[in-house]
PDB file of C-alpha atoms and ligand atoms in Angstrom:
ATOM      1  CA  MET A   1      18.461  17.622  -2.159  1.00 57.00           C
ATOM      2  CA  ASN A   2      17.682  20.018  -5.009  1.00 89.00           C
ATOM      3  CA  VAL A   3      18.277  17.181  -7.596  1.00 93.00           C
ATOM      4  CA  GLN A   4      15.515  15.210  -6.078  1.00 95.00           C
ATOM      5  CA  PRO A   5      12.270  14.950  -8.105  1.00 97.00           C
ATOM      6  CA  ILE A   6       8.716  16.524  -7.702  1.00 98.00           C
ATOM      7  CA  GLY A   7       6.436  13.708  -6.757  1.00 98.00           C
ATOM      8  CA  ILE A   8       2.749  14.198  -8.457  1.00 98.00           C
ATOM      9  CA  PHE A   9      -0.151  12.094  -7.613  1.00 98.00           C
ATOM     10  CA  ASP A  10      -3.643  11.502  -9.208  1.00 98.00           C
ATOM     11  CA  SER A  11      -6.350   8.808  -8.756  1.00 97.00           C
ATOM     12  CA  GLY A  12      -5.315   8.183 -12.722  1.00 97.00           C
ATOM     13  CA  VAL A  13      -4.072   9.438 -15.314  1.00 97.00           C
ATOM     14  CA  GLY A  14      -6.064  12.725 -15.231  1.00 97.00           C
ATOM     15  CA  GLY A  15      -3.378  14.678 -13.358  1.00 97.00           C
ATOM     16  CA  THR A  16      -0.676  14.110 -16.280  1.00 97.00           C
ATOM     17  CA  SER A  17      -2.646  17.449 -17.543  1.00 96.00           C
ATOM     18  CA  ILE A  18      -0.917  19.260 -14.378  1.00 97.00           C
ATOM     19  CA  TRP A  19       2.236  17.273 -15.212  1.00 98.00           C
ATOM     20  CA  GLN A  20       2.302  18.867 -18.697  1.00 97.00           C
ATOM     21  CA  GLU A  21       2.080  22.133 -16.928  1.00 97.00           C
ATOM     22  CA  LEU A  22       4.725  21.709 -14.406  1.00 98.00           C
ATOM     23  CA  HIS A  23       7.166  20.069 -16.939  1.00 97.00           C
ATOM     24  CA  LEU A  24       6.530  23.142 -19.404  1.00 97.00           C
ATOM     25  CA  ARG A  25       7.462  25.567 -16.766  1.00 97.00           C
ATOM     26  CA  LEU A  26      10.179  23.440 -14.807  1.00 97.00           C
ATOM     27  CA  PRO A  27      11.869  21.714 -17.563  1.00 96.00           C
ATOM     28  CA  ASN A  28      15.063  20.955 -15.488  1.00 95.00           C
ATOM     29  CA  GLU A  29      12.973  19.136 -12.586  1.00 97.00           C
ATOM     30  CA  SER A  30      12.917  15.453 -12.451  1.00 97.00           C
ATOM     31  CA  THR A  31       9.253  14.179 -11.501  1.00 98.00           C
ATOM     32  CA  ILE A  32       7.859  11.191 -10.762  1.00 98.00           C
ATOM     33  CA  TYR A  33       4.074  10.973 -11.496  1.00 98.00           C
ATOM     34  CA  LEU A  34       1.749   8.213  -9.504  1.00 98.00           C
ATOM     35  CA  ALA A  35      -1.363   7.057 -11.385  1.00 98.00           C
ATOM     36  CA  ASP A  36      -3.505   5.402  -8.688  1.00 98.00           C
ATOM     37  CA  SER A  37      -6.028   4.123 -11.497  1.00 97.00           C
ATOM     38  CA  LYS A  38      -6.463   0.766  -9.415  1.00 97.00           C
ATOM     39  CA  HIS A  39      -8.411   2.853  -7.315  1.00 97.00           C
ATOM     40  CA  ALA A  40     -10.362   5.495  -9.426  1.00 97.00           C
ATOM     41  CA  PRO A  41     -12.266   7.100  -9.444  1.00 97.00           C
ATOM     42  CA  TYR A  42     -11.641   8.738  -5.980  1.00 97.00           C
ATOM     43  CA  GLY A  43     -14.842  11.367  -6.308  1.00 95.00           C
ATOM     44  CA  THR A  44     -17.509   8.741  -5.408  1.00 95.00           C
ATOM     45  CA  LYS A  45     -15.567   7.444  -2.663  1.00 97.00           C
ATOM     46  CA  SER A  46     -15.687   8.757   1.385  1.00 97.00           C
ATOM     47  CA  LYS A  47     -13.594  11.606   2.762  1.00 96.00           C
ATOM     48  CA  ASN A  48     -11.864   9.015   4.734  1.00 98.00           C
ATOM     49  CA  GLU A  49     -11.223   6.381   2.067  1.00 98.00           C
ATOM     50  CA  ILE A  50      -9.706   9.530   0.045  1.00 98.00           C
ATOM     51  CA  ILE A  51      -7.485  10.478   2.731  1.00 98.00           C
ATOM     52  CA  ASP A  52      -5.856   6.891   3.293  1.00 98.00           C
ATOM     53  CA  LEU A  53      -5.526   6.434  -0.426  1.00 98.00           C
ATOM     54  CA  SER A  54      -3.781   9.969  -0.387  1.00 98.00           C
ATOM     55  CA  ILE A  55      -1.414   9.081   2.559  1.00 98.00           C
ATOM     56  CA  LYS A  56      -0.448   5.750   0.781  1.00 98.00           C
ATOM     57  CA  ASN A  57       0.238   7.611  -2.400  1.00 98.00           C
ATOM     58  CA  THR A  58       2.300  10.485  -0.245  1.00 98.00           C
ATOM     59  CA  GLN A  59       4.314   7.593   1.392  1.00 98.00           C
ATOM     60  CA  LEU A  60       5.293   6.122  -1.929  1.00 98.00           C
ATOM     61  CA  LEU A  61       6.610   9.100  -3.070  1.00 98.00           C
ATOM     62  CA  ILE A  62       8.448  10.198  -0.265  1.00 98.00           C
ATOM     63  CA  GLN A  63      10.174   6.661  -0.487  1.00 98.00           C
ATOM     64  CA  LYS A  64      11.020   7.542  -3.579  1.00 98.00           C
ATOM     65  CA  GLY A  65      13.037  10.702  -2.575  1.00 97.00           C
ATOM     66  CA  CYS A  66      10.617  13.059  -3.747  1.00 98.00           C
ATOM     67  CA  LYS A  67      11.079  16.877  -2.259  1.00 97.00           C
ATOM     68  CA  ILE A  68       7.746  18.067  -2.891  1.00 98.00           C
ATOM     69  CA  ILE A  69       4.502  16.721  -3.456  1.00 98.00           C
ATOM     70  CA  VAL A  70       1.894  17.780  -6.130  1.00 98.00           C
ATOM     71  CA  VAL A  71      -1.416  16.597  -5.608  1.00 98.00           C
ATOM     72  CA  ALA A  72      -2.553  16.750  -8.998  1.00 98.00           C
ATOM     73  CA  CYS A  73      -6.399  15.814  -7.983  1.00 98.00           C
ATOM     74  CA  ASN A  74      -8.886  18.386  -6.970  1.00 97.00           C
ATOM     75  CA  THR A  75     -10.684  15.403  -5.010  1.00 97.00           C
ATOM     76  CA  ALA A  76      -7.822  14.751  -3.001  1.00 98.00           C
ATOM     77  CA  THR A  77      -6.899  18.201  -2.409  1.00 97.00           C
ATOM     78  CA  THR A  78     -10.137  19.079  -1.363  1.00 96.00           C
ATOM     79  CA  ASN A  79     -10.775  16.242   0.895  1.00 96.00           C
ATOM     80  CA  ALA A  80      -7.231  15.347   1.914  1.00 98.00           C
ATOM     81  CA  ILE A  81      -4.251  18.251   1.960  1.00 97.00           C
ATOM     82  CA  LYS A  82      -5.070  19.586   5.259  1.00 97.00           C
ATOM     83  CA  THR A  83      -4.353  15.808   6.590  1.00 98.00           C
ATOM     84  CA  LEU A  84      -1.240  15.424   4.503  1.00 98.00           C
ATOM     85  CA  ARG A  85      -0.289  18.773   5.614  1.00 98.00           C
ATOM     86  CA  ASN A  86      -0.257  17.895   9.241  1.00 98.00           C
ATOM     87  CA  SER A  87       1.203  14.582   8.409  1.00 98.00           C
ATOM     88  CA  PHE A  88       4.630  14.982   6.520  1.00 98.00           C
ATOM     89  CA  ASP A  89       7.192  17.093   7.050  1.00 96.00           C
ATOM     90  CA  ILE A  90       7.441  18.141   3.137  1.00 97.00           C
ATOM     91  CA  PRO A  91       5.647  21.176   1.095  1.00 98.00           C
ATOM     92  CA  PHE A  92       2.666  20.141  -0.630  1.00 98.00           C
ATOM     93  CA  ILE A  93       0.681  22.051  -3.898  1.00 98.00           C
ATOM     94  CA  GLY A  94      -2.909  21.300  -4.197  1.00 97.00           C
ATOM     95  CA  ILE A  95      -5.245  21.886  -7.321  1.00 97.00           C
ATOM     96  CA  GLU A  96      -8.775  23.288  -6.357  1.00 95.00           C
ATOM     97  CA  PRO A  97     -11.268  24.773  -8.930  1.00 96.00           C
ATOM     98  CA  ALA A  98     -10.634  27.971 -10.330  1.00 96.00           C
ATOM     99  CA  ILE A  99     -13.878  29.633  -8.912  1.00 96.00           C
ATOM    100  CA  LYS A 100     -12.128  32.722  -8.127  1.00 95.00           C
ATOM    101  CA  PRO A 101     -10.802  34.036 -11.813  1.00 96.00           C
ATOM    102  CA  ALA A 102     -14.413  32.835 -13.125  1.00 97.00           C
ATOM    103  CA  ALA A 103     -16.154  34.656 -10.469  1.00 97.00           C
ATOM    104  CA  LEU A 104     -14.212  37.705 -10.947  1.00 96.00           C
ATOM    105  CA  ASN A 105     -14.752  38.090 -14.723  1.00 97.00           C
ATOM    106  CA  THR A 106     -18.089  36.712 -15.153  1.00 98.00           C
ATOM    107  CA  GLN A 107     -19.998  39.145 -17.501  1.00 98.00           C
ATOM    108  CA  THR A 108     -23.528  36.987 -17.553  1.00 98.00           C
ATOM    109  CA  LYS A 109     -23.103  36.544 -13.817  1.00 98.00           C
ATOM    110  CA  ALA A 110     -23.378  32.977 -14.406  1.00 98.00           C
ATOM    111  CA  ILE A 111     -20.732  30.572 -14.032  1.00 98.00           C
ATOM    112  CA  GLY A 112     -20.480  26.793 -14.653  1.00 98.00           C
ATOM    113  CA  ILE A 113     -18.345  23.991 -12.313  1.00 98.00           C
ATOM    114  CA  LEU A 114     -17.976  20.767 -13.601  1.00 98.00           C
ATOM    115  CA  ALA A 115     -16.449  18.560 -10.751  1.00 98.00           C
ATOM    116  CA  THR A 116     -16.315  15.026  -8.945  1.00 97.00           C
ATOM    117  CA  LYS A 117     -18.904  14.673  -6.276  1.00 97.00           C
ATOM    118  CA  GLY A 118     -16.139  14.185  -3.444  1.00 96.00           C
ATOM    119  CA  THR A 119     -14.811  17.849  -4.958  1.00 97.00           C
ATOM    120  CA  LEU A 120     -18.341  19.562  -4.921  1.00 97.00           C
ATOM    121  CA  SER A 121     -19.416  17.993  -1.350  1.00 96.00           C
ATOM    122  CA  SER A 122     -16.021  19.084   0.205  1.00 96.00           C
ATOM    123  CA  GLU A 123     -15.617  21.684   2.924  1.00 95.00           C
ATOM    124  CA  LEU A 124     -12.862  23.402   0.999  1.00 94.00           C
ATOM    125  CA  PHE A 125     -14.818  23.723  -2.127  1.00 96.00           C
ATOM    126  CA  HIS A 126     -17.664  25.445  -0.415  1.00 96.00           C
ATOM    127  CA  GLN A 127     -15.543  27.942   1.564  1.00 95.00           C
ATOM    128  CA  THR A 128     -14.177  28.936  -1.627  1.00 93.00           C
ATOM    129  CA  THR A 129     -17.441  29.245  -3.481  1.00 95.00           C
ATOM    130  CA  ASP A 130     -18.808  31.121  -0.715  1.00 95.00           C
ATOM    131  CA  LEU A 131     -15.965  33.485  -1.049  1.00 95.00           C
ATOM    132  CA  TYR A 132     -16.657  34.557  -4.254  1.00 94.00           C
ATOM    133  CA  SER A 133     -20.050  33.601  -5.525  1.00 92.00           C
ATOM    134  CA  ASN A 134     -21.670  36.803  -4.140  1.00 93.00           C
ATOM    135  CA  GLY A 135     -24.466  37.597  -6.634  1.00 94.00           C
ATOM    136  CA  ILE A 136     -23.227  35.306  -9.350  1.00 96.00           C
ATOM    137  CA  GLN A 137     -25.296  32.358 -10.054  1.00 97.00           C
ATOM    138  CA  VAL A 138     -22.749  28.869  -9.638  1.00 97.00           C
ATOM    139  CA  ILE A 139     -24.385  26.013 -11.612  1.00 98.00           C
ATOM    140  CA  GLU A 140     -22.481  23.005 -10.202  1.00 98.00           C
ATOM    141  CA  GLN A 141     -22.417  19.915 -12.326  1.00 98.00           C
ATOM    142  CA  GLU A 142     -20.839  16.595 -11.192  1.00 98.00           C
ATOM    143  CA  GLY A 143     -19.301  14.519 -13.625  1.00 97.00           C
ATOM    144  CA  GLU A 144     -20.376  11.167 -13.157  1.00 97.00           C
ATOM    145  CA  GLY A 145     -18.771   8.519 -15.524  1.00 97.00           C
ATOM    146  CA  ILE A 146     -16.428  10.852 -17.097  1.00 98.00           C
ATOM    147  CA  VAL A 147     -13.599   9.765 -15.377  1.00 97.00           C
ATOM    148  CA  PRO A 148     -14.214   5.705 -15.652  1.00 97.00           C
ATOM    149  CA  LEU A 149     -14.633   6.372 -19.514  1.00 97.00           C
ATOM    150  CA  ILE A 150     -11.058   8.301 -19.601  1.00 97.00           C
ATOM    151  CA  GLU A 151      -9.466   5.624 -17.439  1.00 97.00           C
ATOM    152  CA  SER A 152     -10.507   2.812 -19.748  1.00 96.00           C
ATOM    153  CA  GLY A 153      -9.616   4.800 -22.809  1.00 96.00           C
ATOM    154  CA  GLN A 154     -12.553   6.218 -24.325  1.00 97.00           C
ATOM    155  CA  LEU A 155     -12.359   9.681 -24.299  1.00 96.00           C
ATOM    156  CA  ASP A 156     -13.441  10.006 -27.771  1.00 95.00           C
ATOM    157  CA  SER A 157     -16.387   7.752 -27.264  1.00 97.00           C
ATOM    158  CA  ASP A 158     -20.206   8.212 -28.311  1.00 97.00           C
ATOM    159  CA  GLU A 159     -20.842   7.706 -24.505  1.00 98.00           C
ATOM    160  CA  MET A 160     -18.387  10.462 -23.547  1.00 98.00           C
ATOM    161  CA  LYS A 161     -20.117  12.824 -26.163  1.00 98.00           C
ATOM    162  CA  ALA A 162     -23.803  11.992 -24.811  1.00 98.00           C
ATOM    163  CA  LEU A 163     -22.788  12.633 -21.065  1.00 98.00           C
ATOM    164  CA  LEU A 164     -21.285  15.930 -22.030  1.00 98.00           C
ATOM    165  CA  ASN A 165     -23.991  17.063 -23.860  1.00 98.00           C
ATOM    166  CA  THR A 166     -25.956  16.346 -20.891  1.00 98.00           C
ATOM    167  CA  TYR A 167     -23.877  17.900 -18.462  1.00 98.00           C
ATOM    168  CA  MET A 168     -23.537  21.268 -20.330  1.00 98.00           C
ATOM    169  CA  GLN A 169     -27.088  21.478 -21.492  1.00 98.00           C
ATOM    170  CA  PRO A 170     -28.122  23.209 -18.022  1.00 97.00           C
ATOM    171  CA  MET A 171     -25.190  25.304 -18.132  1.00 98.00           C
ATOM    172  CA  ILE A 172     -26.037  26.417 -21.563  1.00 98.00           C
ATOM    173  CA  ASP A 173     -29.593  27.242 -20.710  1.00 98.00           C
ATOM    174  CA  ALA A 174     -28.162  29.126 -17.453  1.00 98.00           C
ATOM    175  CA  ASN A 175     -26.154  31.372 -19.786  1.00 98.00           C
ATOM    176  CA  ILE A 176     -22.998  30.732 -18.350  1.00 98.00           C
ATOM    177  CA  ASP A 177     -19.987  32.623 -19.879  1.00 98.00           C
ATOM    178  CA  TYR A 178     -17.290  30.637 -17.882  1.00 98.00           C
ATOM    179  CA  LEU A 179     -16.832  26.964 -17.528  1.00 98.00           C
ATOM    180  CA  VAL A 180     -14.854  25.838 -14.659  1.00 98.00           C
ATOM    181  CA  LEU A 181     -12.776  22.447 -14.831  1.00 98.00           C
ATOM    182  CA  GLY A 182     -12.662  21.011 -11.630  1.00 97.00           C
ATOM    183  CA  CYS A 183     -10.914  17.722 -12.175  1.00 98.00           C
ATOM    184  CA  THR A 184      -7.788  17.123 -13.645  1.00 98.00           C
ATOM    185  CA  HIS A 185      -9.102  14.544 -15.969  1.00 97.00           C
ATOM    186  CA  TYR A 186     -11.030  17.264 -17.623  1.00 98.00           C
ATOM    187  CA  PRO A 187      -8.621  19.254 -19.920  1.00 97.00           C
ATOM    188  CA  TYR A 188      -8.294  16.425 -21.957  1.00 97.00           C
ATOM    189  CA  LEU A 189     -11.939  17.020 -22.850  1.00 98.00           C
ATOM    190  CA  ILE A 190     -11.615  20.215 -24.063  1.00 97.00           C
ATOM    191  CA  PRO A 191     -11.783  19.555 -27.779  1.00 97.00           C
ATOM    192  CA  GLN A 192     -15.343  18.016 -27.133  1.00 97.00           C
ATOM    193  CA  LEU A 193     -16.352  20.493 -24.910  1.00 98.00           C
ATOM    194  CA  LEU A 194     -15.752  23.337 -27.505  1.00 98.00           C
ATOM    195  CA  ASP A 195     -17.507  21.386 -30.083  1.00 97.00           C
ATOM    196  CA  ILE A 196     -20.641  21.403 -27.440  1.00 98.00           C
ATOM    197  CA  LEU A 197     -20.512  24.845 -26.158  1.00 98.00           C
ATOM    198  CA  PRO A 198     -21.582  28.283 -27.513  1.00 98.00           C
ATOM    199  CA  LYS A 199     -18.387  30.287 -28.834  1.00 97.00           C
ATOM    200  CA  HIS A 200     -18.676  32.924 -25.882  1.00 97.00           C
ATOM    201  CA  ILE A 201     -17.923  30.482 -23.177  1.00 98.00           C
ATOM    202  CA  LYS A 202     -14.597  30.396 -21.809  1.00 98.00           C
ATOM    203  CA  ILE A 203     -13.099  27.169 -20.357  1.00 98.00           C
ATOM    204  CA  ILE A 204     -10.541  27.679 -17.459  1.00 97.00           C
ATOM    205  CA  ASP A 205      -8.645  25.214 -15.534  1.00 94.00           C
ATOM    206  CA  SER A 206      -5.990  25.247 -12.802  1.00 94.00           C
ATOM    207  CA  GLY A 207      -3.039  23.687 -14.427  1.00 95.00           C
ATOM    208  CA  ALA A 208      -0.828  26.723 -15.239  1.00 96.00           C
ATOM    209  CA  ALA A 209      -1.783  28.258 -11.478  1.00 96.00           C
ATOM    210  CA  VAL A 210      -0.479  25.017 -10.112  1.00 98.00           C
ATOM    211  CA  ALA A 211       2.756  24.841 -11.906  1.00 98.00           C
ATOM    212  CA  LYS A 212       3.185  28.756 -11.132  1.00 98.00           C
ATOM    213  CA  GLN A 213       2.643  28.003  -7.541  1.00 98.00           C
ATOM    214  CA  THR A 214       4.813  24.969  -7.368  1.00 98.00           C
ATOM    215  CA  GLN A 215       8.029  27.155  -8.837  1.00 98.00           C
ATOM    216  CA  MET A 216       7.335  29.801  -6.072  1.00 98.00           C
ATOM    217  CA  ILE A 217       7.521  27.200  -3.266  1.00 98.00           C
ATOM    218  CA  LEU A 218      10.683  25.725  -4.613  1.00 97.00           C
ATOM    219  CA  GLU A 219      12.218  28.992  -4.977  1.00 97.00           C
ATOM    220  CA  GLN A 220      10.925  29.714  -1.452  1.00 97.00           C
ATOM    221  CA  HIS A 221      12.226  26.656   0.124  1.00 95.00           C
ATOM    222  CA  LYS A 222      15.367  26.657  -2.052  1.00 95.00           C
ATOM    223  CA  LEU A 223      14.564  23.390  -3.586  1.00 95.00           C
ATOM    224  CA  LEU A 224      14.663  24.313  -7.316  1.00 95.00           C
ATOM    225  CA  ASN A 225      17.174  22.170  -9.272  1.00 94.00           C
ATOM    226  CA  THR A 226      20.127  24.069  -9.897  1.00 85.00           C
ATOM    227  CA  GLY A 227      22.275  21.034 -11.491  1.00 81.00           C
ATOM    228  CA  LEU A 228      22.964  20.356 -14.996  1.00 77.00           C
ATOM    229  CA  GLN A 229      22.406  16.828 -15.345  1.00 83.00           C
ATOM    230  CA  LYS A 230      19.121  15.816 -17.702  1.00 89.00           C
ATOM    231  CA  PRO A 231      16.106  15.447 -15.693  1.00 95.00           C
ATOM    232  CA  GLU A 232      14.403  12.181 -15.358  1.00 96.00           C
ATOM    233  CA  LEU A 233      10.858  11.708 -16.108  1.00 98.00           C
ATOM    234  CA  LYS A 234       9.175   8.817 -14.477  1.00 98.00           C
ATOM    235  CA  PHE A 235       5.549   8.038 -14.626  1.00 98.00           C
ATOM    236  CA  TYR A 236       4.071   4.778 -12.834  1.00 98.00           C
ATOM    237  CA  SER A 237       0.579   3.276 -13.047  1.00 98.00           C
ATOM    238  CA  ASN A 238      -0.741   0.401 -10.989  1.00 97.00           C
ATOM    239  CA  ALA A 239      -3.570  -0.376 -13.724  1.00 96.00           C
ATOM    240  CA  SER A 240      -3.490   1.256 -16.884  1.00 86.00           C
ATOM    241  CA  PRO A 241      -0.002   2.065 -18.268  1.00 96.00           C
ATOM    242  CA  GLU A 242      -1.146   1.964 -21.923  1.00 96.00           C
ATOM    243  CA  VAL A 243      -4.047   4.402 -21.339  1.00 95.00           C
ATOM    244  CA  MET A 244      -1.293   6.872 -19.657  1.00 96.00           C
ATOM    245  CA  ALA A 245       1.020   6.420 -22.398  1.00 96.00           C
ATOM    246  CA  SER A 246      -1.286   7.127 -24.989  1.00 95.00           C
ATOM    247  CA  LEU A 247      -2.343  10.485 -23.080  1.00 94.00           C
ATOM    248  CA  LEU A 248       1.115  11.350 -23.223  1.00 96.00           C
ATOM    249  CA  GLU A 249       1.151  10.821 -27.224  1.00 95.00           C
ATOM    250  CA  GLY A 250       3.640   7.947 -26.699  1.00 95.00           C
ATOM    251  CA  LYS A 251       6.637  10.200 -25.821  1.00 96.00           C
ATOM    252  CA  TYR A 252       7.077   8.424 -22.185  1.00 97.00           C
ATOM    253  CA  GLN A 253       7.205   5.176 -20.899  1.00 97.00           C
ATOM    254  CA  VAL A 254       4.535   4.279 -18.196  1.00 98.00           C
ATOM    255  CA  GLU A 255       5.708   1.645 -15.848  1.00 98.00           C
ATOM    256  CA  LYS A 256       3.301  -1.007 -14.105  1.00 97.00           C
ATOM    257  CA  LEU A 257       3.935  -0.613 -10.724  1.00 97.00           C
ATOM    258  CA  ASP A 258       1.654  -2.110  -7.732  1.00 96.00           C
ATOM    259  CA  PHE A 259       0.538   0.220  -5.000  1.00 96.00           C
TER     260      PHE A 259
HETATM  261  N1  DGL B   1      -8.604  13.979 -11.279  1.00 53.58           N
HETATM  262  C1  DGL B   1      -9.210  13.799 -10.179  1.00 53.58           C
HETATM  263  C2  DGL B   1      -9.520  15.219  -9.566  1.00 53.58           C
HETATM  264  O1  DGL B   1      -9.076  16.000  -9.856  1.00 53.58           O
HETATM  265  C3  DGL B   1     -10.182  12.988  -9.405  1.00 53.58           C
HETATM  266  C4  DGL B   1     -11.062  11.920 -10.343  1.00 53.58           C
HETATM  267  C5  DGL B   1     -11.823  10.765  -9.692  1.00 53.58           C
HETATM  268  O2  DGL B   1     -10.777  10.059  -9.497  1.00 53.58           O
HETATM  269  O3  DGL B   1     -13.107  10.560  -9.492  1.00 53.58           O
HETATM  270  O4  DGL B   1     -10.703  15.411  -8.954  1.00 53.58           O
END
């Protein structure tokens, strides 16, 4: 069981930001990454659609022999992880916007969250925000249009810059000192965001925490790969293998797979 891969899925290429953290922390583990780019963005879909797509991705990863599943998508986690945990007998790790560290550390008592509509409207997101936002102003911003631009390889476009400027201005005006990236596609935008934001604003995401949590759960379930053979790193996309290969800086092969 231990040599079996970790399964990771996202609505597209964004979850590779989580995969990078996982691979850094757990270099001996084999991984299978599914980018469901054909159905991106998930962020504008209904809860039921997000659940159905998450079940489909999970079934494929289990069929490919995965021992644990990392839902590398805030939208899928906040809308579907409960159903996934109730439906499959395998451990799941999810990702949620890192509101807690931002809320605990803010000096200006104002924090910004950039996430999809699906995440911001979810029950799980509201529960977490209610728990930590006492006395703090939380500026929520939907990142409408960002994911489709990343999925079509327009990470560095003028259109992206214009969107980010529009989305950041109300947060800058509210004097936030923390910006929480609540979508796994967004860490790829950190260079552009640093150009826009005043220097004192810190950007945080949940990638490293997810990798740490995955390690802990693997240890708990005695699922860590203790074998010596080289791990296999597989990447599948059902729409844009070239965009994903370029985000991975051409270091890994991305296969096209219909799912
Ligand atoms: N990467 C995703 C997330 O973390 C999904 C974005 C989308 O497909 O809208 O929310």
